[in-house]
Coordinates of C-alpha atoms in Angstrom, one line a residue:
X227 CA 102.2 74.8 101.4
X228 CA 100.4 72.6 102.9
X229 CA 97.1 70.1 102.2
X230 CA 95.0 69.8 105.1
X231 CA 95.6 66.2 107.3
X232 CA 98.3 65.0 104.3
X233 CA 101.7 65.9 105.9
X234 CA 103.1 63.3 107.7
X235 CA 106.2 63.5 109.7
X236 CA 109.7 64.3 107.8
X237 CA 108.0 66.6 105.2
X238 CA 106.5 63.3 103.2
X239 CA 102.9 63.6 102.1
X240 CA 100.7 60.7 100.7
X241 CA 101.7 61.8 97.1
X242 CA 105.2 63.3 97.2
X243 CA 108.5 64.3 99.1
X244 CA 108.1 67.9 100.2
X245 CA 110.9 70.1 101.3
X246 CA 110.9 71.4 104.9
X247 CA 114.0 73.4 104.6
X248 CA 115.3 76.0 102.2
X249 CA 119.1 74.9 103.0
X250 CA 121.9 74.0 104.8
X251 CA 122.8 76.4 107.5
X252 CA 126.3 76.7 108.9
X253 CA 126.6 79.2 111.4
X254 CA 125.5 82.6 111.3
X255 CA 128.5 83.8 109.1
X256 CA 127.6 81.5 106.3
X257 CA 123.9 80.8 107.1
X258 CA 122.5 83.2 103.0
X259 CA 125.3 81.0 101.2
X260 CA 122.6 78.3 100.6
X261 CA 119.5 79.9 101.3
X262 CA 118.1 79.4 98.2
X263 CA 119.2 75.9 98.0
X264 CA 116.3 74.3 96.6
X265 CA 116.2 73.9 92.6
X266 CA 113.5 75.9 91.2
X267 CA 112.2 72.8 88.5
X268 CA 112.3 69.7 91.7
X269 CA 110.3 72.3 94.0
X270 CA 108.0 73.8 91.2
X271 CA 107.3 70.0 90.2
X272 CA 106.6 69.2 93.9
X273 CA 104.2 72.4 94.1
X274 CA 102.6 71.3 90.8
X275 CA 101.7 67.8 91.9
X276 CA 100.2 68.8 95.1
X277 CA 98.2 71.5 94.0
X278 CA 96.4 68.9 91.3
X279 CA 95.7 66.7 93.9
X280 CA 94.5 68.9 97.0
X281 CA 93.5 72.3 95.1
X282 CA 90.1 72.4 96.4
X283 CA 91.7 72.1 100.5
X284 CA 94.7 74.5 99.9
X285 CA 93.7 77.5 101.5
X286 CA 97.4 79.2 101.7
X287 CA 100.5 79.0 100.3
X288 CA 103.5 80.0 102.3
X289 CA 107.4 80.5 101.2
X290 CA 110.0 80.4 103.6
X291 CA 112.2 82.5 104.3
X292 CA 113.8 84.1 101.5
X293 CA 114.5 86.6 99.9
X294 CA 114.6 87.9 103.4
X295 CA 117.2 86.2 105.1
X296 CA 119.3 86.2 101.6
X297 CA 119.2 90.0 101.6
X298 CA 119.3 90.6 105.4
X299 CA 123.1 88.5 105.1
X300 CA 124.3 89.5 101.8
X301 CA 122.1 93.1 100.8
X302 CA 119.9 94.3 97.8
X303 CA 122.7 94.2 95.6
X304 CA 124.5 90.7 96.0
X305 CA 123.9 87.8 93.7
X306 CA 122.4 85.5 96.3
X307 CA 119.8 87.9 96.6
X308 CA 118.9 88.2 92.9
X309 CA 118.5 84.3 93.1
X310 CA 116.2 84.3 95.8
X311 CA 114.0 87.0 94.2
X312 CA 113.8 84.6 90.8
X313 CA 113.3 81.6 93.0
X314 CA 110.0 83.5 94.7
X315 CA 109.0 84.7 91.4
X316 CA 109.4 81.5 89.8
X317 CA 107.7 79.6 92.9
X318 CA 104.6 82.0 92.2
X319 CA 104.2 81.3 88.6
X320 CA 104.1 77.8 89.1
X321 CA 101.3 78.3 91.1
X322 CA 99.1 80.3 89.0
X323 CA 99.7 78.3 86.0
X324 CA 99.0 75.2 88.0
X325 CA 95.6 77.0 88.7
X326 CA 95.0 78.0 85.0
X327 CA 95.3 74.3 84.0
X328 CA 92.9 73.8 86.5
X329 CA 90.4 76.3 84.9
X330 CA 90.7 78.2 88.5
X331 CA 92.3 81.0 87.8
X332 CA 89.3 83.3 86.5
X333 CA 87.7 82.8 90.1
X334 CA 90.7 83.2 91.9
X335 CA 92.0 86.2 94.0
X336 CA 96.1 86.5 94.7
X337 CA 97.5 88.9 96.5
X338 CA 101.3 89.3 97.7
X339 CA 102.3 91.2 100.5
X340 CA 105.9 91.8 102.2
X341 CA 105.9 92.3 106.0
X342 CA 108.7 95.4 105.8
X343 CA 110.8 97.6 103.6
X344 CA 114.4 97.7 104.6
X345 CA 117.9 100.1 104.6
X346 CA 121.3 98.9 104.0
X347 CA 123.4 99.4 107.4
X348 CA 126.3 102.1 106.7
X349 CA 127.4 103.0 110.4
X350 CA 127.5 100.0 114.0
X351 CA 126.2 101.3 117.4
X352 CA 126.6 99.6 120.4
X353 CA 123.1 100.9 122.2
X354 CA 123.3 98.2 125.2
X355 CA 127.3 99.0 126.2
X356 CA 126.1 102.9 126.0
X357 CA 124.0 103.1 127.8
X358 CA 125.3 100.8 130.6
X359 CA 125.8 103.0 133.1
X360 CA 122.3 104.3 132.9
X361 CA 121.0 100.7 133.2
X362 CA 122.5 99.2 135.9
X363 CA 118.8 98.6 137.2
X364 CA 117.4 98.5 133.7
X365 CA 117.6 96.9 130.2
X366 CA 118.1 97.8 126.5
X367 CA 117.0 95.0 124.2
X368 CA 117.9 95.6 120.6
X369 CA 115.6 95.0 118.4
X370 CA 116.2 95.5 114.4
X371 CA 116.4 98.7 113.7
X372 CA 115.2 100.0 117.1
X373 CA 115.7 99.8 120.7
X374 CA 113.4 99.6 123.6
X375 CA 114.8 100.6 126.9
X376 CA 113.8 99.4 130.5
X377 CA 114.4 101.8 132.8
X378 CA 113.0 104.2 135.4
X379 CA 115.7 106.3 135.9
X380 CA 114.6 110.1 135.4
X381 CA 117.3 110.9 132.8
X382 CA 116.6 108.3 130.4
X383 CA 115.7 110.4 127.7
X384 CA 118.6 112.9 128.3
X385 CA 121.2 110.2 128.6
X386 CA 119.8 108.2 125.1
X387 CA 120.0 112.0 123.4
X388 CA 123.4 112.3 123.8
X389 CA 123.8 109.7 121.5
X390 CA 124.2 111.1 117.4
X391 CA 122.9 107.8 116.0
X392 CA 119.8 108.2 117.7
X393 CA 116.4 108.8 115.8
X394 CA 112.6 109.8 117.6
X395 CA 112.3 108.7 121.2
X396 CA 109.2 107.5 122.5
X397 CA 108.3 107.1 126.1
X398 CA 105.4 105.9 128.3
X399 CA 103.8 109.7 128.4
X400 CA 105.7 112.0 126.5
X401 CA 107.4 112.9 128.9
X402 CA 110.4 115.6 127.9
X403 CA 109.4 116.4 124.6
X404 CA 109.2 112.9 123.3
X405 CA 106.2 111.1 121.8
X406 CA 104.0 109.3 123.6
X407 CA 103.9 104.9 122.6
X408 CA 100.4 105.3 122.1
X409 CA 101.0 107.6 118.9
X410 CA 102.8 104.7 117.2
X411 CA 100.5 101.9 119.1
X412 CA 103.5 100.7 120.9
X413 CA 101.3 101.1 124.3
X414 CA 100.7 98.1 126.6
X415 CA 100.7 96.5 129.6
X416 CA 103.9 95.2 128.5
X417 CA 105.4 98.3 126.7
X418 CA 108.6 99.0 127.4
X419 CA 109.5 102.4 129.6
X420 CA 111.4 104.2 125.9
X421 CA 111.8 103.1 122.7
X422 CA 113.6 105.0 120.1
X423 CA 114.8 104.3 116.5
X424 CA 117.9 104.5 115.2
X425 CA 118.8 107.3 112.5
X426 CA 118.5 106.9 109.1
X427 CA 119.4 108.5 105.4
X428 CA 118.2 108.9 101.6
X429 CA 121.4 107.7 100.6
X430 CA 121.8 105.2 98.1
X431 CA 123.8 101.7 98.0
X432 CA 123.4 99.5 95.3
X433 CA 120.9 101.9 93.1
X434 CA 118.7 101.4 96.2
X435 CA 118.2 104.5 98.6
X436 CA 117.6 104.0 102.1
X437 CA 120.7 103.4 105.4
X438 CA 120.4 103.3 108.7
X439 CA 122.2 102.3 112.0
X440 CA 122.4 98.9 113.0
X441 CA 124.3 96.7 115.9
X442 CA 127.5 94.9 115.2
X443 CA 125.7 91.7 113.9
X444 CA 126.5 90.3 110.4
X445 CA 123.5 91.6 109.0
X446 CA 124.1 94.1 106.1
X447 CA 120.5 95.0 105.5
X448 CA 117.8 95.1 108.7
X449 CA 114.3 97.1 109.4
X450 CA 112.4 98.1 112.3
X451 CA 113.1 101.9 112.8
X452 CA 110.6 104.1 111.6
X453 CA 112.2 105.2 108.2
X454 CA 109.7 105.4 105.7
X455 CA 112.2 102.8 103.7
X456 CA 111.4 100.3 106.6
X457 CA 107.8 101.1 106.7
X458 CA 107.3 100.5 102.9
X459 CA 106.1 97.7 101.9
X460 CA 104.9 95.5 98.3
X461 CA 100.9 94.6 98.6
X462 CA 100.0 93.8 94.9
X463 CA 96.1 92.0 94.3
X464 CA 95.0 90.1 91.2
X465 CA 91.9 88.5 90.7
X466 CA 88.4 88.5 89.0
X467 CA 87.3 91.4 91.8
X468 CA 90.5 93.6 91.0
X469 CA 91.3 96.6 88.2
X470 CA 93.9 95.3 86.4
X471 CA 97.1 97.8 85.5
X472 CA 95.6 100.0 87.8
X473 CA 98.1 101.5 90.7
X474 CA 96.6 102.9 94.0
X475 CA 97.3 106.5 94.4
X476 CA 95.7 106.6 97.9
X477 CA 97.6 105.6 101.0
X478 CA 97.6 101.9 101.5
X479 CA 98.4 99.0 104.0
X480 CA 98.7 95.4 105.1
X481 CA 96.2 96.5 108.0
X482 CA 93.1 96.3 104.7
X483 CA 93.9 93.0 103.6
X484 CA 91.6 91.3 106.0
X485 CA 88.7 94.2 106.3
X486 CA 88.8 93.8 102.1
X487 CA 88.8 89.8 102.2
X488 CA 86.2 89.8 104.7
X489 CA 83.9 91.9 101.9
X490 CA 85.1 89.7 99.0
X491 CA 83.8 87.0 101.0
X492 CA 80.8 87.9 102.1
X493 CA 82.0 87.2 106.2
X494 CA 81.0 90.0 107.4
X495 CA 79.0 89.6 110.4
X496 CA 79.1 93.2 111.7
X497 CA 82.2 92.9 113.8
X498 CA 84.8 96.6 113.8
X499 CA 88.1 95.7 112.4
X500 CA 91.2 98.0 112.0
X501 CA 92.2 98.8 108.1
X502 CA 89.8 99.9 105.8
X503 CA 88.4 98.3 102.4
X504 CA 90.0 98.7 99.7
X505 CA 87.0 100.2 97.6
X506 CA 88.9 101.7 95.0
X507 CA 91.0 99.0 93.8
X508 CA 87.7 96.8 93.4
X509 CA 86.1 96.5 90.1
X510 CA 82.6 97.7 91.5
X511 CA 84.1 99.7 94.3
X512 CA 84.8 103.7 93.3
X513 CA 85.9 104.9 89.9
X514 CA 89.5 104.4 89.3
X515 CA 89.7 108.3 89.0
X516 CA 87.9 108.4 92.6
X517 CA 90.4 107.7 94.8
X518 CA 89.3 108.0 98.6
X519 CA 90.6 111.3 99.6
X520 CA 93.5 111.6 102.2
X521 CA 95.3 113.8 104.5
X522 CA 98.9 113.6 106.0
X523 CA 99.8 115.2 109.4
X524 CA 103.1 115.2 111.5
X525 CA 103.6 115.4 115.1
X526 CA 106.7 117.4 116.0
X527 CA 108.5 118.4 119.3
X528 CA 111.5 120.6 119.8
X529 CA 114.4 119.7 122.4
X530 CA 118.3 120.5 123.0
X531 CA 120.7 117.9 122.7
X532 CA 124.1 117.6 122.0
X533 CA 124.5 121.4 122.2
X534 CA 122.5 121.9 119.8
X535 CA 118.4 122.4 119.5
X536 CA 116.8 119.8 117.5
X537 CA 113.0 119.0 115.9
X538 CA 111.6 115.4 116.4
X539 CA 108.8 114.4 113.9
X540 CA 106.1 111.5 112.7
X541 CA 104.2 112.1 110.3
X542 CA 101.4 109.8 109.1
X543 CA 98.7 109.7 106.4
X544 CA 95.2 108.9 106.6
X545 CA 92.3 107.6 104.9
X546 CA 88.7 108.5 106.5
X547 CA 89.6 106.8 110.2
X548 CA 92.5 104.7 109.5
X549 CA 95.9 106.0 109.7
X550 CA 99.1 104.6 108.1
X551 CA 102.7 105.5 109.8
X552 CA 104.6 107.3 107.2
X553 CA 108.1 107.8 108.7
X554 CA 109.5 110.1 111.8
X555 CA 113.2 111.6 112.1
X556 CA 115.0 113.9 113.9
X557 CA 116.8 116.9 112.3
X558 CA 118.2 120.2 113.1
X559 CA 115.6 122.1 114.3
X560 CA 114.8 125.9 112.1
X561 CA 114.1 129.2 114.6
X562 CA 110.5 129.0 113.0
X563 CA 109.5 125.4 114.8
X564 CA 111.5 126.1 118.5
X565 CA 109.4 129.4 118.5
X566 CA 106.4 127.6 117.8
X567 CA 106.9 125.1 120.8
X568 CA 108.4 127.1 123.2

């Protein structure tokens, strides 16, 4: 967090240390031991005392970096990662009670919002070694749970399909019953030639559900394939504009936080942007038992691989004209769907 014009170099403000780091890191092999290094009651005093003096220039708070890195290094279920999640919780309370001494509260919206879901890695693949021969006039650069390939070669697809940990395959066109990167708004000038997603799993580790592939890094949890355990996300709003207790039934995502502020505070100045407003979840929006209506649809493609045939699907949900990604994966494929794209 920040006051506008007050930090100074070394994390020192006019009115108090702050902390610019969350711990000390030794090396990626140790680098979650101390991640949530900084004592709750120092930082929460810290927060306290800036907040009373530069409330009315805060305009966002920001918390670095955990519990992510925690549970990326050490997983859902591992101590470190409990801490982390009481440390966050603990650093938001001392915020809004900080803002109900100040008599703020009433008039003031909060929402939190994670960036990603996230599966627990079960099974290493070596993507980049695999598909070496393929690449000698190429690239594979691993990213998270996916991989996007550089690489003209004609048998691309074929060659990445041989692999069993691979998930959907994308490519520039859709070219051999892939999907096209414009269906998942991977398109670009930029874009990479593939990009496909490693497999994932419903199955459960530490009373979560949700595994996938991942390189041989020393993470034990990652995200970016398209499971739908990677693509779910928290996005929780309270404020005098807000139900409260009231859960959102229809499809939602962090693509409506900005089209909802801009209505909230009355900045609308007639310019399109992506996401939709939340009406719903607004006090004077639609009844509570009027939820928008919504619609999901997949996309699916049929292909042989492995000696085997095989369906690919996406499937997403939508809201009047904005769509949310749902999930995609690629399973045996039943007599009914190859008849249907043959």
């Amino acid at each position: 967090m920040a006051a506008a014009s007050d930090r100074s170099r070394g994390g020192r403000s006019r009115h108090c240390r702050w902390p610019t780091r969350a711990g000390r890191f030794h090396g990626r092999r140790a680098c979650a031991l101390r991640s949530a290094a900084i004592e709750t009651r120092p930082a929460c005093q810290r927060l306290d005392r800036v907040l009373h003096a530069h409330h009315h220039r805060i305009r966002a708070a920001r918390s670095d970096t955990d519990p992510d890195h925690t549970s990326h290094f050490r997983g859902y279920g591992a101590r470190q990662t409990r801490r982390a999640l009481r440390d966050a919780d603990e650093h938001l309370g001392a915020i809004l009670e900080a803002y109900d001494r100040l008599g703020l509260r009433r008039t003031t919206t909060t929402i939190v919002t994670s960036d990603h879901g996230g599966s627990t890695i079960t099974r290493r693949a070596r993507p980049a070694r695999d598909l070496s021969t393929l690449l000698a006039h190429g690239a594979a650069a691993e990213n998270g749970g996916s991989v996007f390939v550089y690489s003209s070669d004609p048998a691309v697809v074929d060659v990445i399909r041989r692999l069993d940990y691979v998930g959907p395959v994308f490519t520039r066109d859709g070219r051999d019953q892939t999907f096209p990167l414009s269906l998942v708004g991977l398109d670009g000038p930029r874009a990479p030639d593939v990009v496909f997603s490693f497999a994932w799993s419903d199955q459960t580790v530490d009373g979560l559900a949700g595994t996938t592939v991942g390189t041989p890094s020393k993470l034990v949890v990652d995200h970016g394939s398209i499971s739908p355990y990677d693509l779910r996300n928290t996005l929780a709003a309270s404020g005098p504009e807000f139900r409260a207790g009231w859960r959102d039934p229809a499809p939602v995502g962090n693509i409506d936080i900005c089209p909802t502020l801009i209505q909230l505070l009355r900045l609308d100045n007639g310019t399109q942007v992506d996401g939709r407003v939340l009406s719903e979840a607004l006090r004077d929006g639609t009844a509570a038992d009027e939820a928008p209506s919504w619609a999901s649809k997949q996309e699916a493609r049929a292909f042989t691989a492995r000696g085997r045939e095989w369906l690919q699907r996406v499937w997403f949900e939508q809201v009047g004209a904005t769509a949310y990604l749902a999930g995609g994966t690629v399973e045996p494929a039943p007599q009914a769907s190859l008849a249907a794209n043959s």
